[in-house]
Amino acid sequence: MSHAGRPVIAVTSGEPAGIGPDVCLALADGAASLPVRVVVLGDRNLIEERARQLGRSAAGLEIVHIPLRVPARAGRVDPANAPYVLELLDRALAGCQSGEFAAMVTAPVHKGVINDAGIPFTGHTEYLAEKTGTPRVVMMLSGGGLNVALATTHLPLKEVPAAITRAELTATLRIVDADLRGKFGIARPRILVAGLNPHAGEGGHMGREEIDVIAPVIEALRAEGLDLAGPLPADTLFTRRVLAGSHAQVAMYHDQGLAVLKYVAFEDGVNITLGLPVLRTSVDHGTALDLAGTGQADAGSLFAAVTMAAGIVARQP
C-alpha cells in the first residue's frame, strides 16, 4: 500500500482510443508534487506511442504494463479491446483489495463499445459494486464547491420514479452521510435532498413521490440523527442561499444534479464512488474521441481525482 513511506495510487488509462492515455501523460510531471506514488495501468507501447504523437515524453511515468488485445488508434474504438479495458479495472481493484494500492483512479471508458463487444456494462460504478459484492453504492461528483450524489444513476428517465423506493433512498442517504464522515472527515454532514418532480411535487399536484417516499425517508433518518433538508425543488436547491452551510446535495436522477455540477466544474470535477470497500475516484468526463491524440485534452479532472484520492488516503488512520 505504500512505497518509501508513500501510499500508491493506481490510475487506469481507460479506453485506449480516447483521451485516457493523453491525460495520464500529464501525471508524469503534475503528480510529483503529491504525497503519493502514482502508477498508471495500461499498455506501455500505447502510452509511449501517444506521447510521441503529442510531442511529449512518458519517461517520468511509472507504468504497470497490461497489453492491448489489438493495436489501438486515437479516435477509433474497437470492441476487441473491451476485455483489455475491463482488465485494467480488475487489476486496479485486485491491487486495492490486496493492499498493494491505497486507491484507484479511473480514466474514462466507452460504455457503448464494451456493450458492442457483447459484455453488459452500464458504468464503472455498477461494475465495481458487482465485483466487490457491494449491494449498494452511490455515485457522487465533486467540484465547484458542490458534492452532488445521485439516488439513481444510469437509467432511462421513465424508469427513475419506480427506482426511488424508501429502502433504496434510505440506503443512499446513509451511505452519503457515512462516507462524508469517514472519508471527508466531516463530523456532522448537512445534506440537501432534491425532490423528483417540478416544485418538489407542488403538494402532490405534480406527483406524489415527495409525499409517499422522499419526505418519509428524510423524517425517519432525521430521527436517527442525520442532518437532512428536503425534499427541495431542484430548480432552487443549487442557489447560493439554499446551498449555504451544506456539505452534499442528493439529486434524484443523473442530469438533475450533474448538469449543474458540470456547468460549474467540468474541467476539474471528480467522481467518487461512495460505499465501496475500496477507494475509487474518477474523472467527470467521457472519452472525448475527437480530442484523442490532438493535444487538446484537459487533464485537470484527472489530476483533481488523484489529488482527492491522495487527500482521503492521508486522512485515514
Backbone as numpy.savetxt, mean C-alpha at the origin, in Angstrom:
# Nx Ny Nz CAx CAy CAz Cx Cy Cz
17.60 -10.12 10.10 16.78 -8.92 10.10 17.64 -7.67 10.10
18.91 -7.80 10.46 19.78 -6.64 10.45 21.13 -7.02 9.87
21.84 -6.02 9.44 23.17 -6.20 8.87 24.02 -5.05 9.38
25.10 -5.40 10.10 25.96 -4.39 10.69 25.13 -3.41 11.52
24.13 -3.96 12.26 23.31 -3.13 13.12 22.17 -2.43 12.43
22.03 -2.61 11.13 20.96 -1.93 10.39 19.92 -2.93 9.92
18.64 -2.65 10.14 17.61 -3.54 9.61 17.66 -3.58 8.09
17.24 -4.70 7.53 17.25 -4.89 6.07 15.82 -4.78 5.54
15.64 -3.93 4.56 14.33 -3.77 3.92 14.43 -4.26 2.48
13.53 -5.16 2.11 13.50 -5.71 0.76 12.54 -4.91 -0.10
12.98 -4.55 -1.30 12.15 -3.81 -2.25 11.94 -4.68 -3.48
10.69 -5.04 -3.75 10.41 -5.82 -4.95 10.30 -4.87 -6.15
10.91 -5.24 -7.25 10.99 -4.33 -8.41 9.76 -4.37 -9.30
8.81 -5.27 -9.01 7.51 -5.22 -9.65 7.49 -5.65 -11.11
6.48 -5.17 -11.84 6.31 -5.50 -13.26 7.55 -5.08 -14.04
8.21 -6.02 -14.72 9.49 -5.70 -15.37 9.37 -4.75 -16.55
8.17 -4.66 -17.15 7.99 -3.75 -18.27 7.58 -2.35 -17.82
7.34 -2.19 -16.54 6.88 -0.90 -16.01 8.01 -0.08 -15.42
7.64 0.89 -14.59 8.64 1.80 -14.05 9.27 1.29 -12.76
8.88 0.11 -12.30 9.47 -0.44 -11.09 10.99 -0.47 -11.12
11.59 -1.08 -12.15 13.06 -1.08 -12.21 13.64 0.33 -12.26
12.97 1.26 -12.94 13.45 2.63 -13.06 13.54 3.30 -11.69
12.44 3.22 -10.92 12.43 3.93 -9.64 13.31 3.22 -8.61
13.48 1.92 -8.74 14.39 1.21 -7.83 15.82 1.71 -8.00
16.19 2.09 -9.21 17.53 2.60 -9.44 17.81 3.85 -8.63
16.77 4.64 -8.36 16.95 5.86 -7.58 17.38 5.56 -6.14
17.11 4.33 -5.68 17.48 3.96 -4.31 18.99 3.81 -4.16
19.70 3.67 -5.26 21.16 3.51 -5.19 21.80 4.68 -4.45
21.25 5.85 -4.62 21.79 7.03 -3.96 20.95 7.43 -2.75
19.63 7.52 -2.94 18.77 8.08 -1.90 18.71 7.28 -0.62
18.77 5.94 -0.71 18.61 5.11 0.48 19.82 5.15 1.39
20.92 5.67 0.89 22.14 5.71 1.70 21.98 6.56 2.95
21.04 7.49 2.93 20.84 8.39 4.07 19.94 7.77 5.14
19.35 6.61 4.87 18.43 5.99 5.81 19.16 5.04 6.76
18.62 4.84 7.96 19.25 3.93 8.93 18.92 2.47 8.66
18.80 2.09 7.40 18.48 0.72 7.01 19.35 0.32 5.82
19.43 -0.96 5.61 20.08 -1.48 4.40 18.96 -1.89 3.45
19.00 -1.38 2.23 17.96 -1.66 1.25 18.49 -2.64 0.21
17.73 -3.71 -0.02 18.07 -4.65 -1.08 16.91 -4.72 -2.06
17.22 -4.77 -3.34 16.20 -4.81 -4.38 16.09 -6.23 -4.91
14.88 -6.74 -4.97 14.63 -8.08 -5.51 14.23 -7.95 -6.97
14.98 -8.60 -7.85 14.66 -8.52 -9.27 15.74 -9.17 -10.11
15.50 -9.16 -11.40 16.48 -9.71 -12.34 17.63 -8.71 -12.51
18.82 -9.14 -12.15 19.98 -8.24 -12.19 20.23 -7.71 -13.60
20.12 -8.58 -14.59 20.37 -8.15 -15.97 19.35 -7.10 -16.42
18.09 -7.30 -16.04 17.05 -6.33 -16.39 17.36 -4.97 -15.78
17.70 -4.96 -14.49 17.94 -3.70 -13.80 19.18 -3.00 -14.36
20.21 -3.76 -14.68 21.41 -3.15 -15.25 21.15 -2.65 -16.66
20.35 -3.39 -17.42 19.99 -2.94 -18.77 19.16 -1.66 -18.72
18.22 -1.59 -17.77 17.40 -0.39 -17.63 18.28 0.80 -17.21
19.27 0.53 -16.36 20.18 1.60 -15.95 20.93 2.16 -17.15
21.40 1.29 -18.02 22.11 1.76 -19.23 21.16 2.55 -20.12
19.93 2.08 -20.23 18.93 2.76 -21.05 18.67 4.18 -20.54
18.75 4.34 -19.22 18.48 5.63 -18.60 19.75 6.46 -18.40
20.89 5.92 -18.79 22.15 6.62 -18.60 22.56 6.71 -17.15
22.18 5.67 -16.38 22.50 5.64 -14.96 23.38 4.45 -14.66
23.72 4.28 -13.40 24.51 3.15 -12.97 23.77 2.40 -11.88
23.86 1.07 -11.92 23.26 0.25 -10.87 24.31 -0.20 -9.86
25.50 0.40 -9.95 26.62 -0.05 -9.13 26.35 0.06 -7.64
25.62 1.06 -7.21 25.37 1.23 -5.79 24.16 0.51 -5.26
23.57 -0.34 -6.08 22.33 -1.02 -5.70 22.62 -2.48 -5.34
22.17 -2.88 -4.17 22.32 -4.28 -3.78 21.12 -5.06 -4.32
21.38 -6.07 -5.13 20.31 -6.79 -5.83 20.30 -8.25 -5.42
19.14 -8.74 -5.03 18.93 -10.18 -4.85 18.39 -10.69 -6.19
19.20 -11.43 -6.90 18.87 -11.80 -8.27 17.78 -12.87 -8.31
16.70 -12.55 -9.00 15.62 -13.49 -9.30 15.39 -13.38 -10.80
15.64 -14.44 -11.55 15.64 -14.33 -13.01 14.26 -14.21 -13.63
14.18 -13.39 -14.67 12.98 -13.30 -15.49 12.67 -14.64 -16.13
11.40 -14.85 -16.48 11.04 -16.05 -17.24 11.38 -15.87 -18.72
11.12 -14.67 -19.23 11.46 -14.33 -20.61 12.01 -12.91 -20.60
12.79 -12.52 -21.62 13.31 -11.14 -21.65 12.17 -10.13 -21.61
12.44 -8.99 -20.98 11.42 -7.94 -20.82 11.88 -6.67 -21.50
10.92 -5.98 -22.10 11.18 -4.69 -22.73 10.31 -3.62 -22.08
10.88 -2.46 -21.87 10.14 -1.36 -21.24 8.87 -1.06 -22.03
7.75 -1.02 -21.33 6.48 -0.65 -21.95 5.70 -1.78 -22.58
6.28 -2.99 -22.63 5.61 -4.12 -23.28 5.45 -5.28 -22.31
4.25 -5.41 -21.75 4.02 -6.48 -20.78 3.94 -7.83 -21.48
4.31 -8.86 -20.74 4.28 -10.23 -21.27 3.77 -11.14 -20.16
2.61 -11.80 -20.36 2.08 -12.69 -19.32 3.05 -13.78 -18.90
4.03 -14.10 -19.75 5.00 -15.14 -19.39 5.82 -14.74 -18.17
5.89 -13.46 -17.88 6.66 -13.01 -16.71 5.80 -12.84 -15.46
4.52 -13.18 -15.54 3.67 -13.07 -14.36 4.18 -13.93 -13.19
4.60 -15.17 -13.43 5.14 -15.95 -12.31 6.37 -15.31 -11.67
7.18 -14.64 -12.48 8.35 -13.93 -11.97 7.92 -12.82 -11.00
6.91 -12.06 -11.39 6.43 -10.96 -10.55 5.95 -11.49 -9.20
5.24 -12.60 -9.21 4.76 -13.18 -7.95 5.89 -13.81 -7.16
6.92 -14.31 -7.85 8.08 -14.86 -7.14 8.81 -13.77 -6.34
8.83 -12.56 -6.87 9.44 -11.45 -6.13 8.71 -11.25 -4.81
7.37 -11.27 -4.87 6.57 -11.09 -3.65 6.78 -12.25 -2.68
6.80 -13.46 -3.21 6.97 -14.64 -2.36 8.33 -14.62 -1.66
9.36 -14.20 -2.39 10.71 -14.16 -1.81 10.79 -13.09 -0.71
10.20 -11.93 -0.97 10.21 -10.87 0.04 9.43 -11.29 1.28
8.26 -11.91 1.06 7.44 -12.35 2.18 8.15 -13.40 3.00
8.78 -14.37 2.31 9.50 -15.43 3.03 10.63 -14.83 3.87
11.31 -13.82 3.32 12.38 -13.18 4.06 11.87 -12.43 5.29
10.71 -11.81 5.17 10.12 -11.12 6.32 9.70 -12.13 7.39
9.14 -13.25 6.96 8.67 -14.25 7.91 9.83 -14.94 8.63
10.96 -15.08 7.94 12.11 -15.75 8.55 12.95 -14.81 9.41
12.74 -13.49 9.28 13.55 -12.53 10.01 14.71 -12.01 9.20
14.89 -12.49 7.97 15.95 -11.98 7.11 15.71 -10.51 6.79
14.45 -10.15 6.54 14.08 -8.77 6.24 13.19 -8.22 7.35
13.35 -6.94 7.65 12.50 -6.30 8.65 11.19 -5.81 8.05
11.19 -5.60 6.73 10.00 -5.09 6.05 10.14 -5.35 4.56
9.01 -5.28 3.86 9.03 -5.36 2.40 8.33 -4.13 1.84
8.93 -3.60 0.77 8.38 -2.44 0.07 8.16 -2.88 -1.37
6.98 -2.62 -1.92 6.65 -3.15 -3.24 6.51 -2.06 -4.29
7.20 -2.26 -5.40 6.98 -1.45 -6.60 5.73 -1.99 -7.30
5.16 -1.25 -8.24 3.85 -1.64 -8.79 3.89 -2.89 -9.68
2.79 -3.61 -9.65 2.59 -4.75 -10.55 1.41 -4.43 -11.45
1.28 -5.21 -12.52 0.19 -5.01 -13.47 -0.82 -6.13 -13.27
-1.94 -5.80 -12.61 -2.92 -6.84 -12.27 -3.46 -7.53 -13.51
-3.70 -6.75 -14.57 -4.29 -7.32 -15.78 -3.43 -8.40 -16.41
-2.13 -8.16 -16.50 -1.27 -9.13 -17.17 -1.10 -10.39 -16.33
-1.17 -10.27 -15.01 -1.12 -11.46 -14.16 -2.37 -12.31 -14.38
-3.51 -11.65 -14.47 -4.75 -12.38 -14.75 -4.74 -12.96 -16.17
-4.13 -12.23 -17.11 -4.02 -12.75 -18.48 -3.20 -14.02 -18.53
-2.33 -14.20 -17.54 -1.51 -15.42 -17.47 -2.28 -16.58 -16.85
-3.54 -16.34 -16.50 -4.35 -17.39 -15.92 -4.21 -17.51 -14.41
-3.64 -16.45 -13.77 -3.44 -16.46 -12.32 -4.39 -15.44 -11.71
-5.41 -15.86 -10.97 -6.33 -14.90 -10.35 -5.56 -13.98 -9.40
-5.71 -12.67 -9.59 -4.95 -11.72 -8.79 -5.70 -10.40 -8.74
-6.03 -9.94 -7.53 -6.73 -8.67 -7.40 -5.85 -7.57 -6.84
-4.68 -7.91 -6.31 -3.78 -6.89 -5.80 -2.84 -7.43 -4.75
-1.79 -6.64 -4.47 -0.82 -6.99 -3.42 -1.52 -7.29 -2.09
-2.44 -6.41 -1.71 -3.08 -6.50 -0.40 -3.74 -7.85 -0.20
-4.56 -8.24 -1.16 -5.28 -9.50 -1.06 -4.33 -10.70 -1.17
-3.32 -10.58 -2.04 -2.36 -11.67 -2.24 -1.59 -11.96 -0.95
-1.08 -10.92 -0.31 -0.30 -11.10 0.90 -1.17 -11.60 2.06
-2.42 -11.15 2.10 -3.33 -11.65 3.12 -3.53 -13.15 2.98
-3.76 -13.58 1.73 -3.96 -15.02 1.50 -2.71 -15.82 1.83
-1.55 -15.31 1.42 -0.30 -16.04 1.63 0.05 -16.17 3.11
-0.36 -15.19 3.91 -0.05 -15.23 5.34 -1.19 -15.81 6.17
-2.29 -16.17 5.51 -3.43 -16.71 6.24 -4.08 -15.68 7.14
-4.01 -14.41 6.72 -4.60 -13.33 7.51 -6.04 -13.09 7.06
-7.01 -13.30 7.94 -8.42 -13.21 7.51 -8.86 -11.82 7.11
-8.23 -10.78 7.67 -8.67 -9.42 7.39 -7.48 -8.48 7.42
-7.26 -7.79 6.32 -6.24 -6.74 6.28 -6.90 -5.46 5.79
-6.21 -4.36 5.96 -6.75 -3.06 5.57 -5.72 -2.32 4.75
-6.17 -1.76 3.64 -5.33 -0.94 2.77 -5.43 0.51 3.24
-4.27 1.11 3.56 -4.25 2.51 3.96 -3.20 3.26 3.16
-3.57 4.40 2.62 -2.61 5.24 1.92 -2.35 6.50 2.73
-1.08 6.88 2.78 -0.66 8.03 3.57 0.04 9.05 2.69
-0.22 10.32 2.95 0.44 11.38 2.23 -0.32 12.68 2.36
0.37 13.78 2.24 -0.28 15.07 2.31 -1.00 15.33 3.61
-0.54 14.70 4.69 -1.18 14.87 5.98 -2.37 13.97 6.22
-2.69 13.10 5.25 -3.83 12.19 5.37 -3.35 10.75 5.58
-4.15 9.96 6.29 -3.99 8.51 6.36 -5.35 7.91 6.03
-5.55 7.55 4.77 -6.86 7.11 4.31 -6.91 5.59 4.22
-7.71 4.99 5.09 -7.91 3.54 5.08 -9.22 3.22 4.38
-9.30 2.00 3.83 -10.45 1.62 3.02 -11.22 0.46 3.66
-12.54 0.64 3.75 -13.40 -0.43 4.24 -13.55 -1.54 3.20
-13.53 -1.17 1.91 -13.50 -2.14 0.81 -12.42 -1.68 -0.15
-11.88 -2.61 -0.94 -10.77 -2.23 -1.81 -11.14 -2.33 -3.28
-10.72 -3.41 -3.93 -10.87 -3.50 -5.38 -12.16 -4.25 -5.74
-13.26 -3.52 -5.62 -14.57 -4.08 -5.93 -15.30 -3.19 -6.92
-16.11 -3.78 -7.80 -17.02 -2.94 -8.59 -17.94 -2.18 -7.65
-18.31 -0.96 -8.03 -19.14 -0.14 -7.15 -20.46 -0.83 -6.76
-21.03 -1.58 -7.68 -22.32 -2.20 -7.39 -22.22 -3.26 -6.28
-20.99 -3.74 -6.00 -20.81 -4.76 -4.97 -20.45 -4.16 -3.61
-20.17 -2.87 -3.56 -19.69 -2.24 -2.33 -20.71 -2.31 -1.19
-21.97 -1.90 -1.39 -22.90 -1.88 -0.25 -23.02 -3.22 0.46
-23.11 -4.30 -0.30 -23.26 -5.61 0.32 -22.01 -6.03 1.08
-20.85 -5.49 0.68 -19.58 -5.86 1.33 -19.37 -5.12 2.65
-20.15 -4.06 2.87 -20.01 -3.30 4.12 -20.99 -3.86 5.14
-20.52 -4.83 5.88 -21.33 -5.45 6.94 -20.82 -4.98 8.30
-21.62 -5.21 9.31 -21.19 -4.82 10.65 -19.90 -5.54 11.05
-19.84 -6.83 10.74 -18.65 -7.60 11.13 -17.40 -7.10 10.40
-17.52 -6.86 9.08 -16.37 -6.43 8.30 -15.91 -5.03 8.71
-16.86 -4.12 8.90 -16.48 -2.77 9.27 -15.89 -2.73 10.68
-16.43 -3.52 11.57 -15.86 -3.61 12.91 -14.42 -4.07 12.87
-14.16 -5.12 12.08 -12.79 -5.64 11.97 -11.86 -4.59 11.38
-12.34 -3.88 10.35 -11.52 -2.84 9.72 -11.12 -1.76 10.72
-12.09 -1.25 11.45 -11.81 -0.15 12.38 -10.91 -0.60 13.52
-11.07 -1.82 13.98 -10.18 -2.34 15.03 -8.74 -2.45 14.53
-8.58 -2.90 13.29 -7.24 -3.03 12.72 -6.59 -1.66 12.56
-7.33 -0.70 12.04 -6.78 0.64 11.87 -6.35 1.21 13.22
-7.20 1.09 14.22 -6.86 1.60 15.55 -5.62 0.89 16.11
-5.58 -0.43 16.00 -4.47 -1.20 16.57 -3.14 -0.86 15.90
-3.13 -0.72 14.56 -1.87 -0.45 13.87 -1.43 1.00 13.99
-2.37 1.92 14.14 -1.97 3.30 14.42 -1.28 3.38 15.78
-1.73 2.56 16.70 -1.07 2.49 18.01 0.28 1.76 17.90
0.24 0.54 17.34 1.42 -0.31 17.35 2.51 0.08 16.37
2.12 0.48 15.15 3.11 0.80 14.13 3.49 2.28 14.11
2.51 3.15 14.41 2.77 4.58 14.30 2.96 5.26 15.66
2.79 4.50 16.73 3.06 5.04 18.06 2.08 6.09 18.54
0.82 6.05 18.05 -0.20 7.02 18.46 -0.99 6.42 19.62
-0.94 7.06 20.75 -1.51 6.48 21.97 -3.02 6.28 21.88
-3.74 7.29 21.33 -5.20 7.17 21.19 -5.61 7.79 19.87
-5.60 7.01 18.82 -5.88 7.56 17.49 -7.32 8.06 17.36
-7.48 9.21 16.72 -8.82 9.70 16.39 -9.07 9.38 14.93
-10.13 8.64 14.66 -10.42 8.11 13.33 -11.76 8.66 12.85
-11.74 9.26 11.66 -12.96 9.76 11.04 -13.50 8.70 10.09
-14.80 8.44 10.16 -15.42 7.39 9.36 -16.43 8.00 8.40
-16.24 7.76 7.11 -17.15 8.30 6.10 -18.44 7.49 6.03
-19.50 8.14 5.59 -20.70 7.41 5.23 -20.53 6.82 3.84
-21.46 6.00 3.44 -21.42 5.41 2.10 -22.14 6.29 1.08
-23.27 6.81 1.46 -24.14 7.52 0.53 -23.89 9.03 0.56
-24.36 9.75 -0.47 -24.27 11.21 -0.42 -24.91 11.76 0.85
-24.26 12.74 1.47 -24.75 13.37 2.69 -24.91 12.35 3.82
-24.10 11.28 3.75 -24.16 10.21 4.76 -25.58 9.66 4.90
-26.27 9.57 3.76 -27.59 8.96 3.74 -28.76 9.90 3.96
-28.47 11.14 4.38 -29.54 12.14 4.57 -30.67 11.58 5.43
-30.27 11.00 6.60 -31.29 10.49 7.52 -32.09 9.33 6.96
-31.53 8.58 6.05 -32.22 7.43 5.46 -32.88 7.70 4.14
-32.95 8.96 3.72 -33.60 9.30 2.45 -32.74 8.96 1.24
-31.43 8.80 1.44 -30.53 8.45 0.34 -29.81 7.12 0.60
-30.40 6.27 1.40 -29.81 4.98 1.71 -29.76 4.76 3.20
-29.80 3.49 3.61 -29.88 3.17 5.03 -28.60 2.55 5.59
-27.54 2.44 4.76 -26.31 1.81 5.25 -25.76 2.52 6.48
-25.86 3.84 6.51 -25.37 4.59 7.67 -26.16 4.24 8.93
-27.47 4.14 8.80 -28.34 3.86 9.95 -28.23 2.40 10.39
-28.22 1.49 9.41 -28.29 0.07 9.73 -26.94 -0.57 10.03
-25.85 -0.01 9.48 -24.54 -0.65 9.62 -23.50 0.28 10.25
-23.22 1.40 9.60 -22.05 2.19 9.98 -22.19 2.83 11.35
-23.31 3.50 11.62 -23.49 4.15 12.92 -23.50 3.16 14.08
-24.20 2.02 13.97 -24.16 1.06 15.08 -22.76 0.52 15.37
-21.97 0.32 14.33 -20.59 -0.16 14.53 -19.78 0.90 15.27
-19.90 2.14 14.84 -19.17 3.23 15.49 -19.56 3.33 16.96
-20.85 3.26 17.24 -21.33 3.37 18.62 -20.78 2.24 19.49
-20.78 1.02 18.94 -20.29 -0.13 19.72 -18.80 -0.01 20.00
-18.03 0.45 19.03 -16.58 0.55 19.21 -16.21 1.73 20.11
-17.01 2.77 20.08 -16.79 3.86 21.03 -16.93 3.35 22.46
-17.89 2.46 22.65 -18.09 1.89 23.99 -16.89 1.07 24.43
-16.10 0.58 23.46 -14.88 -0.17 23.78 -13.69 0.75 24.00
-13.86 2.04 23.73 -12.78 2.99 23.96 -12.13 3.56 22.72
-12.58 3.18 21.53 -12.02 3.75 20.31 -12.55 5.17 20.11
-11.70 6.04 19.61 -12.08 7.43 19.36 -12.49 7.57 17.90
-13.78 7.45 17.64 -14.31 7.45 16.28 -15.32 8.59 16.10
-15.32 9.17 14.90 -16.32 10.17 14.55 -16.98 9.76 13.24
-18.30 9.87 13.18 -19.00 9.51 11.96 -20.34 8.85 12.24
-21.00 8.39 11.17 -20.59 8.50 9.76 -20.69 9.95 9.25
-19.64 10.37 8.55 -19.53 11.74 8.06 -19.74 11.79 6.55
-20.39 12.83 6.04 -20.51 12.97 4.59 -19.12 13.04 3.95
-18.87 12.23 2.96 -17.53 12.16 2.38 -17.13 13.45 1.68
-18.10 14.23 1.23 -17.74 15.45 0.50 -17.25 16.56 1.42
-17.46 16.41 2.73 -16.92 17.40 3.67 -15.92 16.81 4.66
-15.81 15.49 4.70 -14.87 14.85 5.63 -13.45 15.37 5.42
-13.06 15.59 4.15 -11.68 15.96 3.84 -11.46 17.48 3.80
-12.29 18.22 4.50 -12.05 19.65 4.64 -11.18 19.88 5.88
-10.45 20.98 5.89 -9.49 21.23 6.96 -10.15 21.24 8.34
-11.31 21.84 8.44 -11.96 21.94 9.74 -12.32 20.57 10.30
-12.85 19.70 9.45 -13.26 18.37 9.92 -12.03 17.50 10.20
-11.01 17.64 9.39 -9.81 16.81 9.55 -9.01 17.17 10.79
-9.15 18.37 11.28 -8.32 18.85 12.39 -8.34 17.88 13.57
-7.15 17.46 13.99 -7.03 16.60 15.16 -7.19 15.12 14.87
-7.49 14.75 13.63 -7.67 13.32 13.33 -6.35 12.70 12.91
-6.25 11.39 13.08 -5.05 10.65 12.71 -5.26 9.76 11.49
-6.50 9.41 11.19 -6.80 8.58 10.03 -8.24 8.81 9.62
-8.51 8.49 8.36 -9.84 8.64 7.79 -10.20 7.32 7.11
-11.37 6.81 7.36 -11.80 5.54 6.77 -12.86 5.81 5.72
-12.55 5.47 4.47 -13.50 5.60 3.36 -14.18 4.26 3.12
-15.40 4.31 2.59 -16.15 3.08 2.40 -15.74 2.33 1.13
-15.19 3.06 0.16 -14.75 2.38 -1.06 -13.56 3.12 -1.66
-12.90 2.47 -2.57 -11.61 2.88 -3.13 -11.54 4.35 -3.54
-12.35 4.76 -4.51 -12.22 6.10 -5.05 -12.77 7.18 -4.12
-13.61 6.80 -3.19 -14.17 7.79 -2.26 -13.05 8.46 -1.47
-12.04 7.69 -1.09 -10.94 8.25 -0.31 -9.68 8.51 -1.11
-9.39 7.65 -2.06 -8.09 7.74 -2.73 -8.03 8.82 -3.79
-9.18 9.23 -4.33 -9.15 10.35 -5.27 -8.64 11.61 -4.56
-9.06 11.79 -3.33 -8.61 12.95 -2.55 -7.13 12.83 -2.22
-6.73 11.67 -1.71 -5.33 11.51 -1.31 -4.38 11.66 -2.49
-4.74 11.06 -3.62 -3.83 11.15 -4.76 -3.78 12.55 -5.36
-4.81 13.35 -5.11 -4.76 14.74 -5.55 -3.71 15.51 -4.75
-3.64 15.23 -3.44 -2.72 16.01 -2.60 -1.34 15.38 -2.48
-1.20 14.09 -2.84 0.09 13.43 -2.57 0.43 12.36 -3.59
0.15 12.61 -4.86 0.35 11.54 -5.84 1.82 11.15 -5.98
2.73 12.10 -5.89 4.14 11.79 -6.15 4.88 11.27 -4.93
4.28 11.39 -3.74 4.98 10.88 -2.57 4.05 10.17 -1.59
2.93 9.66 -2.09 2.04 8.89 -1.24 2.58 7.49 -1.00
2.14 6.90 0.10 2.59 5.57 0.48 1.39 4.69 0.80
1.42 3.47 0.31 0.41 2.48 0.61 0.97 1.54 1.68
0.23 1.35 2.75 0.65 0.41 3.80 -0.47 -0.56 4.08
-0.13 -1.83 4.19 -1.13 -2.86 4.48 -1.18 -3.07 5.98
-2.30 -2.73 6.59 -2.48 -2.90 8.03 -3.03 -4.28 8.33
-2.65 -4.83 9.46 -3.18 -6.11 9.90 -2.34 -7.31 9.54
-1.34 -7.15 8.66 -0.48 -8.26 8.29 0.49 -8.61 9.42
0.96 -9.86 9.48 1.97 -10.21 10.47 3.37 -9.73 10.07
3.51 -9.18 8.86 4.77 -8.58 8.42 4.49 -7.13 8.04
5.55 -6.33 7.95 5.41 -4.92 7.58 5.58 -4.78 6.08
4.55 -4.23 5.44 4.61 -4.00 3.99 4.12 -2.60 3.65
4.96 -1.85 2.96 4.56 -0.57 2.39 4.75 -0.63 0.89
4.20 0.35 0.19 4.24 0.32 -1.26 4.08 1.72 -1.83
4.39 1.83 -3.11 4.09 3.06 -3.83 2.58 3.21 -3.98
2.14 4.42 -4.29 0.70 4.65 -4.45 0.31 4.79 -5.91
1.19 4.36 -6.82 0.91 4.52 -8.25 1.04 3.19 -8.98
0.69 3.20 -10.25 0.73 1.99 -11.06 2.03 1.83 -11.83
1.98 0.95 -12.82 3.20 0.59 -13.56 3.65 1.64 -14.56
2.76 2.54 -14.97 3.11 3.64 -15.88 3.95 3.14 -17.06
3.40 2.22 -17.81 4.14 1.59 -18.91 4.67 2.62 -19.91
3.92 3.70 -20.10 4.35 4.71 -21.08 5.58 5.49 -20.63
5.87 5.45 -19.32 7.05 6.17 -18.81 8.26 5.26 -18.62
8.05 3.95 -18.66 9.15 3.02 -18.41 10.27 3.22 -19.42
11.48 3.35 -18.91 12.65 3.49 -19.76 12.85 4.88 -20.34
12.00 5.85 -19.97 12.11 7.20 -20.54 12.88 8.16 -19.65
13.06 7.79 -18.38 13.71 8.70 -17.45 12.77 9.70 -16.82
11.48 9.59 -17.11 10.50 10.55 -16.59 9.77 10.06 -15.35
10.02 8.83 -14.94 9.33 8.30 -13.76 9.84 8.97 -12.49
8.91 9.31 -11.61 9.25 9.96 -10.34 9.38 8.89 -9.26
10.52 8.87 -8.58 10.78 7.87 -7.55 10.35 8.32 -6.17
9.66 9.45 -6.06 9.31 10.00 -4.75 8.47 9.08 -3.91
7.48 8.41 -4.52 6.61 7.53 -3.75 7.37 6.31 -3.22
8.26 5.76 -4.04 9.04 4.60 -3.57 9.96 5.00 -2.42
10.61 6.13 -2.57 11.49 6.58 -1.49 10.69 6.85 -0.22
9.50 7.43 -0.37 8.64 7.68 0.80 8.21 6.37 1.45
7.94 5.34 0.63 7.54 4.04 1.17 8.67 3.39 1.95
9.89 3.50 1.43 11.06 2.96 2.14 11.29 3.74 3.42
11.15 5.06 3.35 11.35 5.91 4.53 10.33 5.59 5.61
9.04 5.39 5.21 8.02 5.04 6.19 8.33 3.70 6.84
8.70 2.71 6.03 9.02 1.39 6.59 10.18 1.49 7.56
11.20 2.27 7.20 12.35 2.44 8.08 11.95 3.08 9.40
11.04 4.07 9.32 10.59 4.73 10.54 9.80 3.81 11.46
8.94 2.98 10.85 8.15 2.04 11.65 9.06 1.01 12.29
10.03 0.51 11.53 10.98 -0.47 12.07 11.74 0.12 13.25
12.13 1.39 13.12 12.89 2.04 14.19 12.08 2.18 15.47
10.75 2.26 15.34 9.91 2.40 16.53 9.61 1.09 17.22
9.92 -0.03 16.56 9.60 -1.31 17.16 10.57 -1.62 18.30
10.07 -2.27 19.35 10.95 -2.59 20.49 12.01 -3.63 20.12
